[in-house]
Amino acid sequence: MKRLQNKIAESGLLLPVAALIGLLSAAASLLGAMPSYEGLASLACFALTAYMMVEMSNANALIRVRSRMVTSTFIVLSAAGGLVVGPVPPVATQLSFVAACLILFSTYQDKRSMGRTFYAFFFIGLASCTSAQTFLLVPVVWLLMATQLQSFSWRNWMASLLGLLTPYWLMLPWLILERDFTLWTNHVQRLITFHQPFDYTAVSPPQAALFLFTLTLSIVGMVHFWHRSYEDKIRIRLLYGFFTAMTLVCAVFLIVQPQHYATLMRLLLVFASPLIAHFFTLTSSRLTNAFFVAMLIVSLALGVLTQLWPLIAQ
């Protein structure tokens, strides 16, 4: 029996409606001031990220039925947290990581995919250029290449190192020409500087609520998937293992270093969205249907609270 959650998940109007919600969130974030170049640039990056989420879902058949739920979940949760627009570096980091995953997933069980591995880690290198702390995720990705993607080899590892370093090599001529290496040294300093952990003073109540909401939905999605994982192909199980591990790692990093909320929360949404979408698309009971409706209501309430919080906090 198809319930409301299934009808919405399989509807062709789902993605356009989600995109409209994203645009309304972006407009609300920019309300009261002329749209800056930074705001428009971040919106363009987000739109491209959403498109790549569609491609990642389609190319890997992340959900057994025809659905745009993965991308729609990503957009709705981003809108709920006011993360559709914002500073360019975190949004560019999110875009780079989605591009890296899109390429990296194509290396599944291919230990001689040096070219694709190079390009995947080139985008991770770009992500580390805009947000230095994302470099700390590289060992986790290597581990998941070995355990989940089964594509780790010494050739691919060397290709990944070259890909990571290439963006920095491309910056080197400009730094030499300018005779100013402070940009590079400051970047390295940010990477090795560990801010005071568990300092939540910079995190607002709506931000904390979005994190807890997303983490709760993610855990529900993880439990459901691994309970019913026998219904999916082995490749899909391994990809969801990748999403599970990256979701948990991003959540732990965010708990320890909440100062990097703008970047880590965006990455968390990328990896959590498939888990959440899989749960709501492939379940059909009164309880899950009520849970789905409650999720929509909470997402809407969070979106309104996020936009009004600057006025409330005054």
Short mmCIF file of C-alpha atoms in Angstrom, two decimals:
data_model
loop_
_atom_site.label_atom_id
_atom_site.label_comp_id
_atom_site.label_asym_id
_atom_site.label_seq_id
_atom_site.Cartn_x
_atom_site.Cartn_y
_atom_site.Cartn_z
CA MET A 1 0.00 0.00 0.00
CA LYS A 2 1.41 3.36 -1.07
CA ARG A 3 1.12 6.04 1.55
CA LEU A 4 1.64 9.79 1.34
CA GLN A 5 5.40 9.46 1.84
CA ASN A 6 5.69 7.02 -1.09
CA LYS A 7 3.51 9.11 -3.39
CA ILE A 8 5.60 12.19 -2.65
CA ALA A 9 8.91 10.31 -2.96
CA GLU A 10 7.99 8.92 -6.39
CA SER A 11 6.30 12.07 -7.70
CA GLY A 12 7.77 13.87 -10.67
CA LEU A 13 6.96 17.19 -8.99
CA LEU A 14 9.12 16.44 -5.96
CA LEU A 15 12.38 17.91 -7.26
CA PRO A 16 10.82 21.09 -8.77
CA VAL A 17 9.00 21.75 -5.47
CA ALA A 18 12.21 21.15 -3.51
CA ALA A 19 14.07 23.50 -5.86
CA LEU A 20 11.39 26.16 -5.28
CA ILE A 21 11.86 25.74 -1.51
CA GLY A 22 15.59 26.19 -1.98
CA LEU A 23 15.07 29.35 -4.02
CA LEU A 24 12.69 30.77 -1.40
CA SER A 25 15.29 30.09 1.29
CA ALA A 26 17.96 31.80 -0.81
CA ALA A 27 15.69 34.80 -1.42
CA ALA A 28 14.91 35.05 2.30
CA SER A 29 18.62 34.93 3.15
CA LEU A 30 19.33 37.77 0.73
CA LEU A 31 16.25 39.81 1.71
CA GLY A 32 16.93 43.32 2.91
CA ALA A 33 20.03 43.86 0.80
CA MET A 34 20.95 43.85 -2.84
CA PRO A 35 22.05 40.32 -3.83
CA SER A 36 25.82 40.42 -3.55
CA TYR A 37 28.17 38.72 -5.99
CA GLU A 38 29.09 36.34 -3.17
CA GLY A 39 25.46 35.40 -2.61
CA LEU A 40 24.84 34.79 -6.31
CA ALA A 41 28.09 32.82 -6.63
CA SER A 42 27.21 30.62 -3.66
CA LEU A 43 23.71 30.05 -5.09
CA ALA A 44 25.26 28.97 -8.40
CA CYS A 45 27.58 26.57 -6.55
CA PHE A 46 24.64 25.13 -4.61
CA ALA A 47 22.60 24.64 -7.80
CA LEU A 48 25.51 22.79 -9.39
CA THR A 49 25.90 20.69 -6.24
CA ALA A 50 22.22 19.73 -6.37
CA TYR A 51 22.57 18.77 -10.03
CA MET A 52 25.55 16.55 -9.18
CA MET A 53 23.53 14.94 -6.39
CA VAL A 54 20.94 14.02 -9.05
CA GLU A 55 23.70 12.53 -11.23
CA MET A 56 25.19 10.63 -8.29
CA SER A 57 21.81 9.15 -7.40
CA ASN A 58 21.01 8.18 -10.99
CA ALA A 59 24.44 6.83 -11.91
CA ASN A 60 24.59 4.59 -8.85
CA ALA A 61 20.87 3.72 -8.53
CA LEU A 62 20.97 4.66 -4.86
CA ILE A 63 17.22 3.98 -4.51
CA ARG A 64 15.57 0.95 -6.12
CA VAL A 65 12.57 2.89 -7.40
CA ARG A 66 12.45 5.95 -9.62
CA SER A 67 12.74 8.86 -7.21
CA ARG A 68 14.42 12.23 -6.76
CA MET A 69 14.25 11.88 -2.99
CA VAL A 70 18.03 12.01 -2.42
CA THR A 71 18.46 15.42 -4.01
CA SER A 72 15.17 16.74 -2.63
CA THR A 73 16.11 15.74 0.92
CA PHE A 74 19.44 17.49 0.46
CA ILE A 75 17.79 20.70 -0.77
CA VAL A 76 15.04 20.77 1.89
CA LEU A 77 17.46 20.22 4.78
CA SER A 78 19.83 22.82 3.36
CA ALA A 79 16.93 25.28 3.11
CA ALA A 80 15.89 24.44 6.69
CA GLY A 81 19.32 25.48 7.89
CA GLY A 82 19.69 28.53 5.63
CA LEU A 83 22.63 26.80 3.90
CA VAL A 84 21.54 27.38 0.31
CA VAL A 85 23.56 30.60 0.14
CA GLY A 86 26.36 31.86 2.29
CA PRO A 87 30.11 32.41 2.22
CA VAL A 88 31.59 30.97 -0.97
CA PRO A 89 34.39 28.79 0.54
CA PRO A 90 32.08 26.36 2.44
CA VAL A 91 29.68 26.08 -0.52
CA ALA A 92 32.62 25.53 -2.90
CA THR A 93 33.98 22.85 -0.55
CA GLN A 94 30.63 21.07 -0.62
CA LEU A 95 30.56 21.24 -4.43
CA SER A 96 34.11 19.86 -4.68
CA PHE A 97 33.33 16.92 -2.38
CA VAL A 98 30.21 15.94 -4.32
CA ALA A 99 32.22 16.07 -7.56
CA ALA A 100 34.91 13.92 -5.92
CA CYS A 101 32.35 11.33 -4.76
CA LEU A 102 30.67 11.25 -8.18
CA ILE A 103 34.00 10.31 -9.77
CA LEU A 104 35.24 8.12 -6.93
CA PHE A 105 32.16 5.89 -6.98
CA SER A 106 32.93 5.01 -10.61
CA THR A 107 36.19 3.37 -9.45
CA TYR A 108 34.29 0.59 -7.64
CA GLN A 109 36.40 -2.61 -7.66
CA ASP A 110 38.80 -1.07 -10.20
CA LYS A 111 42.29 -1.00 -8.72
CA ARG A 112 43.77 0.38 -11.92
CA SER A 113 41.54 3.47 -12.16
CA MET A 114 44.43 5.89 -11.70
CA GLY A 115 42.97 8.59 -13.94
CA ARG A 116 39.59 8.76 -12.22
CA THR A 117 41.23 8.53 -8.80
CA PHE A 118 43.48 11.45 -9.71
CA TYR A 119 40.52 13.63 -10.70
CA ALA A 120 38.50 12.62 -7.63
CA PHE A 121 41.32 13.63 -5.29
CA PHE A 122 42.00 16.73 -7.36
CA PHE A 123 38.54 17.92 -6.31
CA ILE A 124 39.26 16.94 -2.70
CA GLY A 125 42.45 19.00 -3.01
CA LEU A 126 40.35 21.92 -4.25
CA ALA A 127 38.05 21.44 -1.25
CA SER A 128 41.04 21.60 1.09
CA CYS A 129 42.10 24.84 -0.59
CA THR A 130 38.82 26.50 0.34
CA SER A 131 38.49 24.78 3.75
CA ALA A 132 41.82 23.53 5.07
CA GLN A 133 40.33 21.24 7.72
CA THR A 134 38.74 18.99 5.07
CA PHE A 135 42.25 17.66 4.45
CA LEU A 136 41.71 15.64 7.64
CA LEU A 137 39.04 13.61 5.82
CA VAL A 138 41.56 12.25 3.30
CA PRO A 139 42.71 9.27 5.43
CA VAL A 140 39.05 8.35 5.98
CA VAL A 141 38.44 8.38 2.21
CA TRP A 142 41.51 6.17 1.65
CA LEU A 143 40.19 3.71 4.22
CA LEU A 144 36.76 3.67 2.58
CA MET A 145 38.36 3.14 -0.84
CA ALA A 146 39.90 -0.04 0.59
CA THR A 147 36.89 -1.32 2.54
CA GLN A 148 33.80 -0.03 0.68
CA LEU A 149 34.83 0.84 -2.87
CA GLN A 150 37.45 -1.94 -3.01
CA SER A 151 39.56 0.19 -5.34
CA PHE A 152 42.57 0.93 -3.15
CA SER A 153 45.97 -0.01 -4.60
CA TRP A 154 49.41 1.51 -4.55
CA ARG A 155 48.84 2.89 -8.07
CA ASN A 156 45.57 4.54 -7.07
CA TRP A 157 47.15 5.78 -3.85
CA MET A 158 49.95 7.49 -5.81
CA ALA A 159 47.35 8.96 -8.17
CA SER A 160 45.40 10.27 -5.18
CA LEU A 161 48.51 11.97 -3.77
CA LEU A 162 49.19 13.64 -7.13
CA GLY A 163 45.56 14.76 -7.33
CA LEU A 164 45.63 16.22 -3.83
CA LEU A 165 48.81 18.20 -4.48
CA THR A 166 47.95 19.44 -8.00
CA PRO A 167 45.80 22.43 -6.87
CA TYR A 168 48.67 23.59 -4.67
CA TRP A 169 51.16 23.17 -7.50
CA LEU A 170 48.89 25.25 -9.76
CA MET A 171 48.94 28.06 -7.16
CA LEU A 172 52.73 28.01 -6.88
CA PRO A 173 53.57 30.08 -10.04
CA TRP A 174 51.20 32.84 -8.94
CA LEU A 175 52.74 32.89 -5.45
CA ILE A 176 56.23 33.05 -6.95
CA LEU A 177 55.17 35.86 -9.28
CA GLU A 178 53.67 37.81 -6.38
CA ARG A 179 56.61 36.94 -4.12
CA ASP A 180 54.13 36.46 -1.33
CA PHE A 181 53.86 33.04 0.30
CA THR A 182 51.76 34.18 3.24
CA LEU A 183 48.61 32.77 1.60
CA TRP A 184 50.21 29.33 1.57
CA THR A 185 51.74 29.53 5.04
CA ASN A 186 48.48 30.83 6.54
CA HIS A 187 46.64 27.95 4.90
CA VAL A 188 49.02 25.38 6.39
CA GLN A 189 48.75 27.14 9.76
CA ARG A 190 44.97 26.77 9.68
CA LEU A 191 45.37 23.07 8.93
CA ILE A 192 47.64 22.34 11.89
CA THR A 193 45.87 24.69 14.32
CA PHE A 194 43.38 22.84 16.52
CA HIS A 195 40.91 25.30 18.00
CA GLN A 196 39.51 24.89 21.47
CA PRO A 197 37.29 21.78 21.23
CA PHE A 198 33.63 21.69 22.21
CA ASP A 199 33.31 25.49 22.02
CA TYR A 200 29.66 25.94 21.07
CA THR A 201 29.48 29.69 21.60
CA ALA A 202 29.53 30.29 17.84
CA VAL A 203 26.65 27.86 17.18
CA SER A 204 23.15 29.31 17.30
CA PRO A 205 20.13 27.33 18.58
CA PRO A 206 18.72 26.86 15.02
CA GLN A 207 22.09 25.50 13.88
CA ALA A 208 22.25 23.10 16.80
CA ALA A 209 18.66 22.03 16.12
CA LEU A 210 19.43 21.32 12.45
CA PHE A 211 22.45 19.22 13.42
CA LEU A 212 20.49 17.15 15.96
CA PHE A 213 17.55 16.80 13.56
CA THR A 214 19.79 15.64 10.70
CA LEU A 215 21.77 13.29 12.92
CA THR A 216 18.58 11.73 14.30
CA LEU A 217 17.16 11.15 10.81
CA SER A 218 20.53 9.77 9.68
CA ILE A 219 20.69 7.23 12.51
CA VAL A 220 17.13 6.13 11.74
CA GLY A 221 18.14 5.75 8.09
CA MET A 222 21.27 3.77 9.00
CA VAL A 223 19.35 1.36 11.23
CA HIS A 224 16.67 0.84 8.59
CA PHE A 225 19.12 0.31 5.77
CA TRP A 226 21.29 -2.23 7.56
CA HIS A 227 18.20 -4.04 8.83
CA ARG A 228 16.89 -4.39 5.26
CA SER A 229 20.20 -4.29 3.37
CA TYR A 230 19.65 -7.78 1.94
CA GLU A 231 17.12 -6.23 -0.45
CA ASP A 232 19.83 -4.15 -2.16
CA LYS A 233 22.72 -5.22 -4.34
CA ILE A 234 26.17 -5.65 -2.80
CA ARG A 235 27.48 -2.53 -4.56
CA ILE A 236 24.67 -0.40 -3.10
CA ARG A 237 25.33 -1.80 0.38
CA LEU A 238 28.98 -0.80 0.10
CA LEU A 239 28.09 2.71 -1.13
CA TYR A 240 25.73 3.15 1.80
CA GLY A 241 28.55 1.96 4.03
CA PHE A 242 30.55 4.85 2.58
CA PHE A 243 27.73 7.30 3.34
CA THR A 244 27.32 5.90 6.86
CA ALA A 245 31.01 6.22 7.70
CA MET A 246 31.33 9.74 6.28
CA THR A 247 28.16 10.87 8.08
CA LEU A 248 29.47 9.64 11.41
CA VAL A 249 32.94 11.12 10.84
CA CYS A 250 31.53 14.53 9.86
CA ALA A 251 29.20 14.44 12.89
CA VAL A 252 32.10 13.66 15.25
CA PHE A 253 34.28 16.39 13.71
CA LEU A 254 31.40 18.84 14.06
CA ILE A 255 30.84 17.94 17.71
CA VAL A 256 34.55 18.37 18.46
CA GLN A 257 35.12 21.49 16.33
CA PRO A 258 31.81 23.36 16.03
CA GLN A 259 33.69 26.46 14.81
CA HIS A 260 33.69 24.81 11.37
CA TYR A 261 29.91 24.40 11.30
CA ALA A 262 29.47 26.16 7.93
CA THR A 263 31.65 23.59 6.16
CA LEU A 264 31.08 20.41 8.14
CA MET A 265 27.29 20.76 8.27
CA ARG A 266 27.16 21.10 4.50
CA LEU A 267 29.27 17.95 4.10
CA LEU A 268 27.11 16.13 6.65
CA LEU A 269 24.00 16.93 4.59
CA VAL A 270 25.63 15.49 1.45
CA PHE A 271 26.36 12.13 3.08
CA ALA A 272 23.24 11.94 5.27
CA SER A 273 20.71 12.70 2.51
CA PRO A 274 20.90 9.27 0.79
CA LEU A 275 20.40 7.50 4.12
CA ILE A 276 17.36 9.63 4.98
CA ALA A 277 15.91 9.42 1.45
CA HIS A 278 16.29 5.63 1.32
CA PHE A 279 14.35 5.27 4.57
CA PHE A 280 11.41 7.46 3.60
CA THR A 281 11.18 6.15 0.02
CA LEU A 282 11.28 2.43 0.78
CA THR A 283 9.19 2.22 3.94
CA SER A 284 5.40 2.21 4.04
CA SER A 285 3.71 2.04 7.40
CA ARG A 286 1.49 4.33 9.43
CA LEU A 287 4.37 5.09 11.79
CA THR A 288 6.87 6.00 9.05
CA ASN A 289 4.22 8.01 7.22
CA ALA A 290 3.52 10.02 10.38
CA PHE A 291 7.28 10.38 10.88
CA PHE A 292 7.61 11.70 7.32
CA VAL A 293 4.88 14.31 7.85
CA ALA A 294 6.52 15.32 11.12
CA MET A 295 9.87 15.69 9.31
CA LEU A 296 8.29 18.06 6.79
CA ILE A 297 6.72 20.15 9.56
CA VAL A 298 9.96 20.31 11.56
CA SER A 299 11.93 21.23 8.41
CA LEU A 300 9.51 24.07 7.68
CA ALA A 301 9.64 25.28 11.29
CA LEU A 302 13.45 25.14 11.28
CA GLY A 303 13.57 27.10 8.04
CA VAL A 304 11.35 29.85 9.46
CA LEU A 305 13.26 29.93 12.76
CA THR A 306 16.60 30.13 10.95
CA GLN A 307 15.50 33.12 8.91
CA LEU A 308 13.92 34.92 11.89
CA TRP A 309 16.65 34.12 14.40
CA PRO A 310 18.75 37.27 13.73
CA LEU A 311 15.67 39.35 14.63
CA ILE A 312 14.77 37.18 17.66
CA ALA A 313 18.35 37.27 19.00
CA GLN A 314 18.49 41.07 18.97
#
